[in-house]
Amino acid sequence: MSLSISNVGPQGATLPAARVKPAVAEARQEAETPAQDKVTLGGRPAEPLTYGGKGGGKVTQSELASMIEESDRKAQQVMDLIRPLVEQQGLNFAKVVSGEQQLQADPETIEAAKAAIADGGEFSVEKTSERILGFAKAMIGADPSKMDTIRAAVEKGFQQAQDMLGGSLPEISQKTLAAVQAGFDQWQKDGFPAD
């Protein structure tokens, strides 16, 4: 059985963290206004951040760091599923992505991958778009005027992924982007969610 991999970059397991973290940092920088809105993940803030979240309307530095860690963990899960197959078969990630080499997978791995992207799976359109919108909401916080900047940063991230993949995104990524854009559209129409 053959499994086509079209959303893994040639840099292997470091791709998700290497691409996500700079985009998040750039979004933070673009979204900053006065100093009271500054987000610093490396240091300890004197007071909780003013980014909207559940229960009390604030997202602390540790909560935001936890969100990023969870995202990295989920990306690593995908890599942990694929990496052994690539290595066992003596393949090259870049060549698998380009279609030059075909990755063979056992039925159990194929089923695990299908379950992960199916409705309700950890990497389904719904769950992935919810995570992205959760990050966006944390970055926008108590200042809805940042919505356009954060939306542009998210769309730029998808564009960068598309460019890395040779000009097109896998169908599931296209659907995820559409769901994220619909979420932003809903926020613009109904107002930014309070919790």
mmCIF file of C-alpha atoms in Angstrom:
data_model
loop_
_atom_site.group_PDB
_atom_site.id
_atom_site.type_symbol
_atom_site.label_atom_id
_atom_site.label_comp_id
_atom_site.label_asym_id
_atom_site.label_seq_id
_atom_site.Cartn_x
_atom_site.Cartn_y
_atom_site.Cartn_z
ATOM 1 C CA MET A 1 0.000 0.000 0.000
ATOM 2 C CA SER A 2 1.265 3.510 -0.778
ATOM 3 C CA LEU A 3 0.866 6.602 1.388
ATOM 4 C CA SER A 4 1.467 9.948 -0.278
ATOM 5 C CA ILE A 5 3.021 12.558 1.993
ATOM 6 C CA SER A 6 2.598 16.086 0.713
ATOM 7 C CA ASN A 7 2.603 18.203 3.837
ATOM 8 C CA VAL A 8 5.956 17.352 5.386
ATOM 9 C CA GLY A 9 8.890 19.613 4.605
ATOM 10 C CA PRO A 10 12.370 18.530 3.693
ATOM 11 C CA GLN A 11 13.725 19.593 7.069
ATOM 12 C CA GLY A 12 12.055 16.715 8.897
ATOM 13 C CA ALA A 13 10.857 16.991 12.476
ATOM 14 C CA THR A 14 12.113 20.534 12.924
ATOM 15 C CA LEU A 15 9.796 21.875 10.234
ATOM 16 C CA PRO A 16 6.702 22.543 12.346
ATOM 17 C CA ALA A 17 8.530 24.308 15.174
ATOM 18 C CA ALA A 18 10.902 26.073 12.807
ATOM 19 C CA ARG A 19 8.045 27.482 10.736
ATOM 20 C CA VAL A 20 5.375 28.023 13.411
ATOM 21 C CA LYS A 21 7.471 29.794 16.037
ATOM 22 C CA PRO A 22 8.811 32.532 13.694
ATOM 23 C CA ALA A 23 5.292 33.172 12.363
ATOM 24 C CA VAL A 24 3.946 33.452 15.928
ATOM 25 C CA ALA A 25 6.801 35.778 16.888
ATOM 26 C CA GLU A 26 6.183 37.907 13.800
ATOM 27 C CA ALA A 27 2.467 38.103 14.569
ATOM 28 C CA ARG A 28 3.285 39.181 18.106
ATOM 29 C CA GLN A 29 5.625 41.871 16.880
ATOM 30 C CA GLU A 30 3.145 43.162 14.302
ATOM 31 C CA ALA A 31 0.332 43.146 16.844
ATOM 32 C CA GLU A 32 2.219 45.098 19.498
ATOM 33 C CA THR A 33 1.088 48.632 20.085
ATOM 34 C CA PRO A 34 2.058 50.396 23.318
ATOM 35 C CA ALA A 35 4.411 48.652 25.746
ATOM 36 C CA GLN A 36 1.543 47.383 27.922
ATOM 37 C CA ASP A 37 0.572 45.001 25.096
ATOM 38 C CA LYS A 38 4.011 43.430 24.756
ATOM 39 C CA VAL A 39 4.265 39.634 24.943
ATOM 40 C CA THR A 40 7.526 38.171 26.206
ATOM 41 C CA LEU A 41 7.695 34.388 26.317
ATOM 42 C CA GLY A 42 11.314 34.151 27.435
ATOM 43 C CA GLY A 43 10.997 36.260 30.571
ATOM 44 C CA ARG A 44 8.564 36.620 33.396
ATOM 45 C CA PRO A 45 6.001 39.438 33.142
ATOM 46 C CA ALA A 46 5.366 41.641 36.136
ATOM 47 C CA GLU A 47 1.617 41.103 35.745
ATOM 48 C CA PRO A 48 -0.705 38.827 33.758
ATOM 49 C CA LEU A 49 -0.986 39.604 30.077
ATOM 50 C CA THR A 50 -4.148 41.312 28.931
ATOM 51 C CA TYR A 51 -4.980 38.856 26.205
ATOM 52 C CA GLY A 52 -8.530 37.579 26.387
ATOM 53 C CA GLY A 53 -9.126 34.056 27.495
ATOM 54 C CA LYS A 54 -11.477 31.887 29.485
ATOM 55 C CA GLY A 55 -12.382 32.650 33.067
ATOM 56 C CA GLY A 56 -11.279 36.158 33.913
ATOM 57 C CA GLY A 57 -10.397 37.431 30.468
ATOM 58 C CA LYS A 58 -6.612 37.021 30.729
ATOM 59 C CA VAL A 59 -4.121 34.632 29.227
ATOM 60 C CA THR A 60 -0.928 34.451 31.222
ATOM 61 C CA GLN A 61 2.512 33.911 29.824
ATOM 62 C CA SER A 62 2.472 30.316 31.026
ATOM 63 C CA GLU A 63 -0.924 29.655 29.385
ATOM 64 C CA LEU A 64 0.298 31.049 26.074
ATOM 65 C CA ALA A 65 3.501 29.016 26.381
ATOM 66 C CA SER A 66 1.365 25.934 27.088
ATOM 67 C CA MET A 67 -0.642 26.580 23.921
ATOM 68 C CA ILE A 68 2.566 26.760 21.891
ATOM 69 C CA GLU A 69 3.960 23.631 23.566
ATOM 70 C CA GLU A 70 0.738 21.739 22.810
ATOM 71 C CA SER A 71 0.919 22.803 19.171
ATOM 72 C CA ASP A 72 4.531 21.656 18.960
ATOM 73 C CA ARG A 73 3.587 18.357 20.619
ATOM 74 C CA LYS A 74 0.851 17.708 18.070
ATOM 75 C CA ALA A 75 3.170 18.522 15.167
ATOM 76 C CA GLN A 76 5.738 16.160 16.641
ATOM 77 C CA GLN A 77 3.087 13.410 16.777
ATOM 78 C CA VAL A 78 2.712 13.632 13.019
ATOM 79 C CA MET A 79 6.453 13.488 12.555
ATOM 80 C CA ASP A 80 6.688 10.530 14.945
ATOM 81 C CA LEU A 81 4.158 8.711 12.776
ATOM 82 C CA ILE A 82 5.976 9.409 9.518
ATOM 83 C CA ARG A 83 9.686 9.517 10.423
ATOM 84 C CA PRO A 84 10.100 5.782 11.198
ATOM 85 C CA LEU A 85 8.507 4.867 7.872
ATOM 86 C CA VAL A 86 10.801 7.187 5.948
ATOM 87 C CA GLU A 87 13.908 6.013 7.815
ATOM 88 C CA GLN A 88 13.045 2.303 7.637
ATOM 89 C CA GLN A 89 12.582 2.562 3.913
ATOM 90 C CA GLY A 90 15.804 4.548 3.412
ATOM 91 C CA LEU A 91 13.908 7.421 1.850
ATOM 92 C CA ASN A 92 14.573 11.153 1.779
ATOM 93 C CA PHE A 93 11.871 13.502 3.122
ATOM 94 C CA ALA A 94 12.373 16.020 0.318
ATOM 95 C CA LYS A 95 12.034 13.326 -2.318
ATOM 96 C CA VAL A 96 8.917 11.911 -0.637
ATOM 97 C CA VAL A 97 7.352 15.380 -0.544
ATOM 98 C CA SER A 98 8.164 16.013 -4.197
ATOM 99 C CA GLY A 99 6.699 12.645 -5.180
ATOM 100 C CA GLU A 100 10.050 11.423 -6.474
ATOM 101 C CA GLN A 101 9.991 8.643 -3.859
ATOM 102 C CA GLN A 102 6.941 6.752 -2.607
ATOM 103 C CA LEU A 103 6.470 5.982 1.067
ATOM 104 C CA GLN A 104 5.044 2.559 1.801
ATOM 105 C CA ALA A 105 2.953 2.212 4.962
ATOM 106 C CA ASP A 106 1.416 -0.704 6.759
ATOM 107 C CA PRO A 107 -2.374 -0.793 7.122
ATOM 108 C CA GLU A 108 -2.242 0.161 10.826
ATOM 109 C CA THR A 109 -0.233 3.327 10.117
ATOM 110 C CA ILE A 110 -2.526 4.265 7.255
ATOM 111 C CA GLU A 111 -5.561 3.815 9.498
ATOM 112 C CA ALA A 112 -3.922 5.882 12.278
ATOM 113 C CA ALA A 113 -3.211 8.683 9.783
ATOM 114 C CA LYS A 114 -6.757 8.554 8.418
ATOM 115 C CA ALA A 115 -8.193 8.664 11.948
ATOM 116 C CA ALA A 116 -6.003 11.652 12.829
ATOM 117 C CA ILE A 117 -7.371 13.751 9.949
ATOM 118 C CA ALA A 118 -10.962 12.428 10.006
ATOM 119 C CA ASP A 119 -13.783 14.407 11.613
ATOM 120 C CA GLY A 120 -13.031 14.619 15.326
ATOM 121 C CA GLY A 121 -9.400 13.518 14.879
ATOM 122 C CA GLU A 122 -6.548 15.498 16.424
ATOM 123 C CA PHE A 123 -5.569 16.893 13.020
ATOM 124 C CA SER A 124 -9.060 17.270 11.569
ATOM 125 C CA VAL A 125 -10.062 20.536 9.927
ATOM 126 C CA GLU A 126 -12.234 21.377 12.935
ATOM 127 C CA LYS A 127 -9.650 20.756 15.664
ATOM 128 C CA THR A 128 -6.769 22.337 13.771
ATOM 129 C CA SER A 129 -8.765 25.456 12.912
ATOM 130 C CA GLU A 130 -9.922 25.688 16.552
ATOM 131 C CA ARG A 131 -6.278 25.635 17.710
ATOM 132 C CA ILE A 132 -5.298 28.310 15.189
ATOM 133 C CA LEU A 133 -8.232 30.513 16.166
ATOM 134 C CA GLY A 134 -7.370 29.945 19.838
ATOM 135 C CA PHE A 135 -3.872 31.282 19.217
ATOM 136 C CA ALA A 136 -5.323 34.180 17.249
ATOM 137 C CA LYS A 137 -7.755 35.009 20.026
ATOM 138 C CA ALA A 138 -4.963 34.965 22.599
ATOM 139 C CA MET A 139 -2.862 37.274 20.418
ATOM 140 C CA ILE A 140 -5.737 39.668 19.765
ATOM 141 C CA GLY A 141 -6.655 39.682 23.437
ATOM 142 C CA ALA A 142 -8.482 42.718 24.683
ATOM 143 C CA ASP A 143 -7.729 44.724 21.532
ATOM 144 C CA PRO A 144 -9.995 43.638 18.638
ATOM 145 C CA SER A 145 -8.283 46.247 16.432
ATOM 146 C CA LYS A 146 -5.432 43.710 16.125
ATOM 147 C CA MET A 147 -7.698 41.218 14.350
ATOM 148 C CA ASP A 148 -6.701 42.253 10.824
ATOM 149 C CA THR A 149 -2.995 42.059 11.678
ATOM 150 C CA ILE A 150 -3.324 38.600 13.238
ATOM 151 C CA ARG A 151 -5.525 37.372 10.393
ATOM 152 C CA ALA A 152 -2.927 38.546 7.877
ATOM 153 C CA ALA A 153 -0.188 36.751 9.851
ATOM 154 C CA VAL A 154 -2.171 33.489 9.861
ATOM 155 C CA GLU A 155 -2.843 33.742 6.131
ATOM 156 C CA LYS A 156 0.835 34.529 5.541
ATOM 157 C CA GLY A 157 1.750 31.328 7.409
ATOM 158 C CA PHE A 158 -0.500 29.272 5.135
ATOM 159 C CA GLN A 159 0.995 31.022 2.092
ATOM 160 C CA GLN A 160 4.518 30.192 3.291
ATOM 161 C CA ALA A 161 3.515 26.542 3.731
ATOM 162 C CA GLN A 162 2.041 26.555 0.226
ATOM 163 C CA ASP A 163 5.253 28.003 -1.189
ATOM 164 C CA MET A 164 7.335 25.365 0.631
ATOM 165 C CA LEU A 165 5.148 22.627 -0.829
ATOM 166 C CA GLY A 166 5.702 23.741 -4.395
ATOM 167 C CA GLY A 167 2.742 26.071 -4.827
ATOM 168 C CA SER A 168 -0.241 24.106 -3.574
ATOM 169 C CA LEU A 169 -1.584 22.979 -0.235
ATOM 170 C CA PRO A 170 -3.091 19.568 0.448
ATOM 171 C CA GLU A 171 -6.892 19.572 0.403
ATOM 172 C CA ILE A 172 -7.116 19.252 4.186
ATOM 173 C CA SER A 173 -4.909 22.343 4.600
ATOM 174 C CA GLN A 174 -7.078 24.286 2.151
ATOM 175 C CA LYS A 175 -10.181 23.308 4.145
ATOM 176 C CA THR A 176 -8.471 24.280 7.393
ATOM 177 C CA LEU A 177 -7.563 27.694 6.004
ATOM 178 C CA ALA A 178 -11.157 28.176 4.839
ATOM 179 C CA ALA A 179 -12.430 27.266 8.336
ATOM 180 C CA VAL A 180 -9.997 29.709 9.956
ATOM 181 C CA GLN A 181 -11.029 32.469 7.540
ATOM 182 C CA ALA A 182 -14.693 31.716 8.303
ATOM 183 C CA GLY A 183 -13.902 32.071 12.019
ATOM 184 C CA PHE A 184 -12.320 35.485 11.458
ATOM 185 C CA ASP A 185 -15.291 36.475 9.255
ATOM 186 C CA GLN A 186 -17.678 35.459 12.047
ATOM 187 C CA TRP A 187 -15.730 37.545 14.580
ATOM 188 C CA GLN A 188 -15.871 40.557 12.257
ATOM 189 C CA LYS A 189 -19.603 40.103 11.682
ATOM 190 C CA ASP A 190 -20.730 39.313 15.244
ATOM 191 C CA GLY A 191 -17.979 41.024 17.208
ATOM 192 C CA PHE A 192 -14.934 39.551 18.865
ATOM 193 C CA PRO A 193 -15.881 36.733 21.295
ATOM 194 C CA ALA A 194 -15.650 37.660 24.979
ATOM 195 C CA ASP A 195 -14.553 34.215 26.197
#
